Amino acid sequence: MDKVLLEKDGNIAVITINNPKALNALSTEVLQDLEAAVNDVKNDDDIYAVIVTGAGNKSFVAGADIAEMKDKTVEEAAEYGRFGNKVFREIETMNKPVIAAVNGFALGGGNELAMACDIRLAADTAVFGQPEVGLGITPGFGGTQRLARLVPTGIAKEILYTARNIKAPKALEIGLVNALYPAEELLDAAKKMAKGIAKNAPKAVAASKAAINKGLDGTMDEGINVEVEEFSNCFATEDQKYGMDCFLNKVKDKQFKNK
Ligand code: CAA
C-alpha cells in the first residue's frame, strides 16, 4: 500500500494519497490502496475521525489518471467508473466522519473525492474544478451527482459545462468548502477539527452521519423516521448513559468508549 499512506494518531487517522509524479492522480492502483486504507480505518474501533489529504504541497488529487484512461473501451471505462464510485461511496457511507484537507489541485476525481468526504477544509491556494468535458468525457466518480447536491444546481452546471477551474475563495463562497487556511496551517486545522469531533460519542457521531445521509436520499417523512431510529438506538449504548451521567454530575472531562 505505497500509493496511499495511513497514519494513526490517537483516535484519528490521516489517509494521504501518494502518487506525486502524477499530482496524486487516481490510477486503479491508487484507488485499490485507498480502498484498503478506508477498510482499515472503518474496521478500527479506536479510530473516531479520519482525514484525507494529498502528498506534497501542490496537489490534493489532480483527477482520474488520464494516461491510464485514454485507451479504455466502453466496458473498461464502466468498470473504472464503477470501482472509483464504489471506493468513494465507501468513504461517504463509512461509520465515521471524514474530513478532506484539500492542499492544492482538486480537479475531476480530486474534487469528487473531496465531495465524498463529510467536510472540506482547504488551503487558500487550492484550486477546484471538473475539467472532464474538456477531455471529451463526463465526471466519472460521482461529480454530476454530488456537486449538484452540494452547491446550487446552476452553479454546478456552470462548473461542469465550462470546465473552468475555480479558486479557493470562490469555492468557499459557493459552499463547496467549509473554511480556508494558509497552506502550512491546513493539516493542523483538520487535525484540530478531527480531535474535536473525536471527543464526542463516536457512535452518536456515526449515527448523525447516517441519519443526514440517508435522510438526504428520501422525503422529509422518511428522514424523520431514520432519525427516530438512529436517535433511539443511541439509548442502547454505554456512551449515552455515560454522557448523560457526566452532564448530570457536572463532569467536564469526558472519555467516551465507543461502546
Ligand atoms: N492524470 C495523469 N497524469 C496527470 C494528471 C492526471 N489527472 N494530472 C497531472 N498529471 C501529470 C502530468 O501529466 C505531468 O506528468 P509528466 O511530468 O510526466 O509530464 C505531471 O502530472 C505534472 O503535471 P503538469 O506538468 O501538467 O503540472 P502543471 O503544474 O503544469 O499543471 C494541472 C497542473 C493544472 C493540475 C495539470 O496537471 C492538469 O490539468 N491535470 C489534469 C487535470 C484534469 O483534467 N483532471 C480530470 C481528469 S478526468 C477525471 O477525473 C474523470 C473522472 O471524474 C473519473
Coordinates of C-alpha atoms and ligand atoms in Angstrom, one line a residue:
M1 CA 0.0 0.0 0.0
D2 CA 2.6 2.6 -1.0
K3 CA 0.3 4.8 -3.2
V4 CA -1.7 5.7 -0.1
L5 CA -0.2 6.3 3.3
L6 CA -2.1 5.7 6.5
E7 CA -1.1 7.2 9.8
K8 CA -2.9 6.9 13.1
D9 CA -2.5 9.4 15.9
G10 CA -4.7 8.5 19.0
N11 CA -8.3 8.4 17.8
I12 CA -7.7 10.0 14.4
A13 CA -6.3 8.6 11.1
V14 CA -4.8 10.5 8.2
I15 CA -5.0 8.9 4.8
T16 CA -2.6 10.6 2.3
I17 CA -2.9 10.0 -1.5
N18 CA 0.7 9.5 -2.5
N19 CA 1.2 9.5 -6.3
P20 CA 3.2 12.7 -6.6
K21 CA 4.7 12.1 -10.1
A22 CA 1.1 12.5 -11.5
L23 CA 0.0 15.1 -8.9
N24 CA -1.7 12.3 -6.9
A25 CA -3.9 11.2 -9.9
L26 CA -6.2 8.3 -9.1
S27 CA -4.9 5.3 -11.1
T28 CA -6.5 1.9 -10.4
E29 CA -3.6 1.1 -8.1
V30 CA -4.1 4.3 -6.1
L31 CA -7.9 3.5 -5.9
Q32 CA -7.1 0.0 -4.7
D33 CA -4.7 1.3 -2.0
L34 CA -7.3 3.9 -1.0
E35 CA -9.9 1.2 -0.6
A36 CA -7.6 -0.8 1.6
A37 CA -6.9 2.2 3.8
V38 CA -10.6 3.0 4.0
N39 CA -11.4 -0.6 5.1
D40 CA -8.6 -0.4 7.7
V41 CA -9.9 2.7 9.4
K42 CA -13.5 1.6 9.0
N43 CA -12.8 -1.6 11.0
D44 CA -10.6 0.0 13.6
D45 CA -12.8 0.8 16.7
D46 CA -10.1 3.1 18.1
I47 CA -10.4 5.5 15.1
Y48 CA -13.2 8.1 15.6
A49 CA -12.4 10.5 12.8
V50 CA -10.5 10.4 9.5
I51 CA -8.7 13.0 7.4
V52 CA -8.0 12.5 3.6
T53 CA -5.3 14.7 2.1
G54 CA -2.7 14.7 -0.8
A55 CA 1.1 14.2 -0.6
G56 CA 3.2 17.3 -1.3
N57 CA 2.2 20.9 -1.4
K58 CA 0.9 21.3 -4.9
S59 CA -2.0 18.8 -5.3
F60 CA -4.7 17.2 -3.4
V61 CA -5.7 14.9 -6.3
A62 CA -5.4 16.1 -10.0
G63 CA -8.2 13.7 -11.1
A64 CA -8.5 10.2 -12.5
D65 CA -5.4 9.0 -14.3
I66 CA -5.7 10.3 -17.8
A67 CA -2.8 8.2 -19.1
E68 CA -4.5 5.1 -17.8
M69 CA -7.9 6.1 -19.1
K70 CA -7.1 7.2 -22.6
D71 CA -7.3 3.8 -24.4
K72 CA -10.1 2.3 -22.4
T73 CA -13.1 0.6 -24.1
V74 CA -16.6 1.5 -23.1
E75 CA -16.7 -1.7 -20.9
E76 CA -13.3 -0.9 -19.3
A77 CA -14.4 2.7 -18.7
A78 CA -17.6 1.5 -17.0
E79 CA -15.5 -0.9 -14.8
Y80 CA -13.2 2.0 -13.8
G81 CA -16.1 4.3 -13.1
R82 CA -17.9 1.7 -11.0
F83 CA -14.7 1.0 -9.0
G84 CA -14.0 4.7 -8.3
N85 CA -17.6 5.2 -7.3
K86 CA -17.5 2.1 -5.1
V87 CA -14.5 3.4 -3.2
F88 CA -15.9 6.9 -2.8
R89 CA -19.3 5.6 -1.7
E90 CA -17.4 3.5 1.0
I91 CA -16.0 6.8 2.2
E92 CA -19.3 8.6 2.1
T93 CA -21.1 5.8 4.0
M94 CA -18.3 5.0 6.4
N95 CA -19.3 4.7 10.0
K96 CA -17.1 7.7 11.0
P97 CA -16.7 11.3 9.9
V98 CA -14.2 12.0 7.1
I99 CA -12.6 15.5 6.6
A100 CA -10.9 16.3 3.3
A101 CA -7.9 18.6 3.8
V102 CA -7.6 19.9 0.3
N103 CA -4.0 21.0 0.0
G104 CA -3.9 22.0 -3.7
F105 CA -5.4 20.9 -7.0
A106 CA -8.8 19.1 -6.5
L107 CA -9.7 18.5 -10.1
G108 CA -12.1 15.9 -11.6
G109 CA -11.8 12.8 -9.5
G110 CA -10.0 15.0 -6.9
N111 CA -12.9 17.3 -6.4
E112 CA -15.1 14.1 -6.5
L113 CA -13.0 12.6 -3.7
A114 CA -13.3 15.8 -1.6
M115 CA -17.1 15.8 -2.1
A116 CA -17.4 12.2 -0.9
C117 CA -16.0 13.3 2.4
D118 CA -18.2 14.8 5.1
I119 CA -16.4 18.1 5.5
R120 CA -14.0 20.0 3.2
L121 CA -11.3 22.3 4.6
A122 CA -8.9 23.8 2.0
A123 CA -5.7 25.7 1.6
D124 CA -6.3 29.2 0.4
T125 CA -4.2 28.3 -2.6
A126 CA -6.4 25.3 -3.5
V127 CA -8.0 25.0 -7.0
F128 CA -11.2 23.1 -7.7
G129 CA -12.9 22.0 -10.9
Q130 CA -14.4 19.4 -13.1
P131 CA -12.4 19.7 -16.3
E132 CA -13.8 16.4 -17.8
V133 CA -15.8 17.9 -20.7
G134 CA -12.6 19.4 -22.0
L135 CA -11.3 15.9 -22.2
G136 CA -14.3 14.6 -24.0
I137 CA -15.9 12.8 -21.0
T138 CA -18.3 13.5 -18.1
P139 CA -17.2 13.3 -14.5
G140 CA -17.0 9.6 -13.6
F141 CA -16.6 9.3 -9.9
G142 CA -19.8 10.9 -8.7
G143 CA -19.2 14.5 -9.8
T144 CA -22.5 15.0 -11.7
Q145 CA -24.4 13.8 -8.6
R146 CA -22.6 15.3 -5.6
L147 CA -21.7 18.7 -7.0
A148 CA -25.3 19.3 -7.9
R149 CA -26.3 18.3 -4.3
L150 CA -23.7 20.4 -2.6
V151 CA -24.0 23.8 -4.4
P152 CA -26.9 25.4 -6.3
T153 CA -27.7 23.4 -9.4
G154 CA -27.0 26.3 -11.8
I155 CA -23.5 26.8 -10.3
A156 CA -22.8 23.0 -10.6
K157 CA -23.9 23.1 -14.2
E158 CA -21.7 26.2 -14.9
I159 CA -18.6 24.4 -13.3
L160 CA -19.3 21.2 -15.3
Y161 CA -20.1 22.7 -18.7
T162 CA -17.4 25.4 -18.8
A163 CA -14.8 23.1 -17.3
R164 CA -13.2 26.2 -15.8
N165 CA -11.4 25.8 -12.5
I166 CA -12.4 27.9 -9.5
K167 CA -10.1 29.3 -6.8
A168 CA -10.4 28.6 -3.1
P169 CA -12.2 31.9 -2.2
K170 CA -14.9 31.1 -4.8
A171 CA -15.2 27.5 -3.5
L172 CA -15.8 29.0 -0.1
E173 CA -18.4 31.5 -1.4
I174 CA -20.5 28.7 -3.1
G175 CA -20.3 26.4 -0.1
L176 CA -18.1 23.8 -1.7
V177 CA -15.7 24.1 1.2
N178 CA -16.3 24.9 4.9
A179 CA -13.2 27.0 5.6
L180 CA -9.8 28.1 4.2
Y181 CA -6.4 28.2 5.9
P182 CA -2.9 29.2 4.9
A183 CA -1.5 26.1 3.2
E184 CA 1.0 25.4 6.1
E185 CA -1.8 25.5 8.7
L186 CA -4.3 23.3 6.8
L187 CA -3.4 19.9 8.2
D188 CA -3.2 21.1 11.8
A189 CA -6.6 22.7 11.4
A190 CA -8.0 19.5 10.0
K191 CA -6.4 17.5 12.9
K192 CA -7.8 20.0 15.4
M193 CA -11.3 19.6 14.0
A194 CA -10.9 15.8 13.9
K195 CA -9.8 15.7 17.5
G196 CA -12.7 18.0 18.5
I197 CA -15.1 15.6 16.8
A198 CA -13.4 12.6 18.4
K199 CA -14.1 13.9 21.9
N200 CA -17.8 13.2 21.3
A201 CA -19.5 9.9 21.5
P202 CA -18.3 8.1 18.3
K203 CA -21.5 6.0 17.9
A204 CA -23.6 9.2 18.1
V205 CA -21.4 10.9 15.5
A206 CA -21.7 7.9 13.2
A207 CA -25.5 7.8 13.8
S208 CA -25.8 11.5 13.0
K209 CA -23.8 10.9 9.7
A210 CA -26.1 8.0 8.8
A211 CA -29.2 10.0 9.6
I212 CA -28.1 13.0 7.5
N213 CA -27.0 10.9 4.5
K214 CA -30.0 8.5 4.5
G215 CA -32.4 11.5 5.1
L216 CA -31.0 13.4 2.1
D217 CA -31.8 10.4 -0.2
G218 CA -35.5 10.4 0.7
T219 CA -38.5 12.5 1.7
M220 CA -38.7 14.5 5.0
D221 CA -41.1 11.9 6.5
E222 CA -38.6 9.1 5.6
G223 CA -35.8 11.2 7.0
I224 CA -37.6 11.8 10.3
N225 CA -38.2 8.0 10.6
V226 CA -34.5 7.4 10.1
E227 CA -33.7 10.0 12.8
V228 CA -36.1 8.4 15.3
E229 CA -34.4 5.0 14.6
E230 CA -30.8 6.4 14.9
F231 CA -31.8 8.5 18.0
S232 CA -33.5 5.7 19.8
N233 CA -30.7 3.2 19.0
C234 CA -28.3 5.5 20.9
F235 CA -30.1 4.6 24.1
A236 CA -28.7 1.0 23.7
T237 CA -25.1 2.4 24.0
E238 CA -22.9 2.7 27.1
D239 CA -21.8 6.1 25.9
Q240 CA -25.3 7.5 26.1
K241 CA -25.7 6.5 29.7
Y242 CA -22.1 7.8 30.4
G243 CA -22.6 11.1 28.5
M244 CA -25.8 12.0 30.3
D245 CA -24.4 10.9 33.7
C246 CA -21.4 13.3 33.1
F247 CA -23.8 16.1 32.4
L248 CA -26.0 15.5 35.5
N249 CA -22.9 15.1 37.7
K250 CA -21.2 18.1 36.2
V251 CA -18.2 16.0 34.9
K252 CA -16.4 18.1 32.2
D253 CA -13.6 15.8 31.2
K254 CA -15.5 13.1 29.4
Q255 CA -13.8 9.9 27.9
F256 CA -16.3 8.1 25.7
K257 CA -15.6 4.4 25.0
N258 CA -17.2 3.9 21.6
K259 CA -19.4 1.3 23.2
Ligands
CAA1 N1 -3.7 12.0 -14.9 C1 -2.5 11.6 -15.2 N2 -1.4 12.4 -15.0 C2 -1.5 13.6 -14.6 C3 -2.8 14.1 -14.2 C4 -3.9 13.3 -14.3 N3 -5.1 13.6 -14.0 N4 -2.7 15.4 -13.7 C5 -1.3 15.7 -13.8 N5 -0.7 14.6 -14.3 C6 0.8 14.5 -14.6 C7 1.2 15.3 -15.8 O1 0.9 14.5 -17.0 C8 2.7 15.6 -15.5 O2 3.4 14.4 -15.8 P1 4.8 14.5 -16.5 O3 5.7 15.2 -15.5 O4 5.2 13.0 -16.7 O5 4.6 15.3 -17.8 C9 2.7 15.7 -14.0 O6 1.5 15.2 -13.5 C10 2.7 17.2 -13.6 O7 1.6 17.8 -14.3 P2 1.8 19.2 -15.1 O8 3.1 19.2 -15.7 O9 0.6 19.3 -16.0 O10 1.7 20.3 -14.0 P3 1.2 21.8 -14.1 O11 1.6 22.4 -12.8 O12 1.7 22.4 -15.3 O13 -0.4 21.7 -14.2 C11 -2.6 20.8 -13.5 C12 -1.1 21.2 -13.1 C13 -3.3 22.1 -13.9 C14 -3.2 20.1 -12.3 C15 -2.5 19.9 -14.7 O14 -1.6 18.8 -14.5 C16 -3.8 19.3 -15.2 O15 -4.6 20.0 -15.8 N6 -4.0 18.0 -14.8 C17 -5.2 17.3 -15.3 C18 -6.4 17.7 -14.5 C19 -7.7 17.0 -15.1 O16 -8.0 17.2 -16.2 N7 -8.3 16.2 -14.2 C20 -9.5 15.5 -14.6 C21 -9.1 14.1 -15.0 S1 -10.5 13.2 -15.7 C22 -11.4 12.7 -14.3 O17 -11.0 12.9 -13.2 C23 -12.6 11.8 -14.7 C24 -13.3 11.3 -13.5 O18 -14.1 12.0 -13.0 C25 -13.3 9.9 -13.1

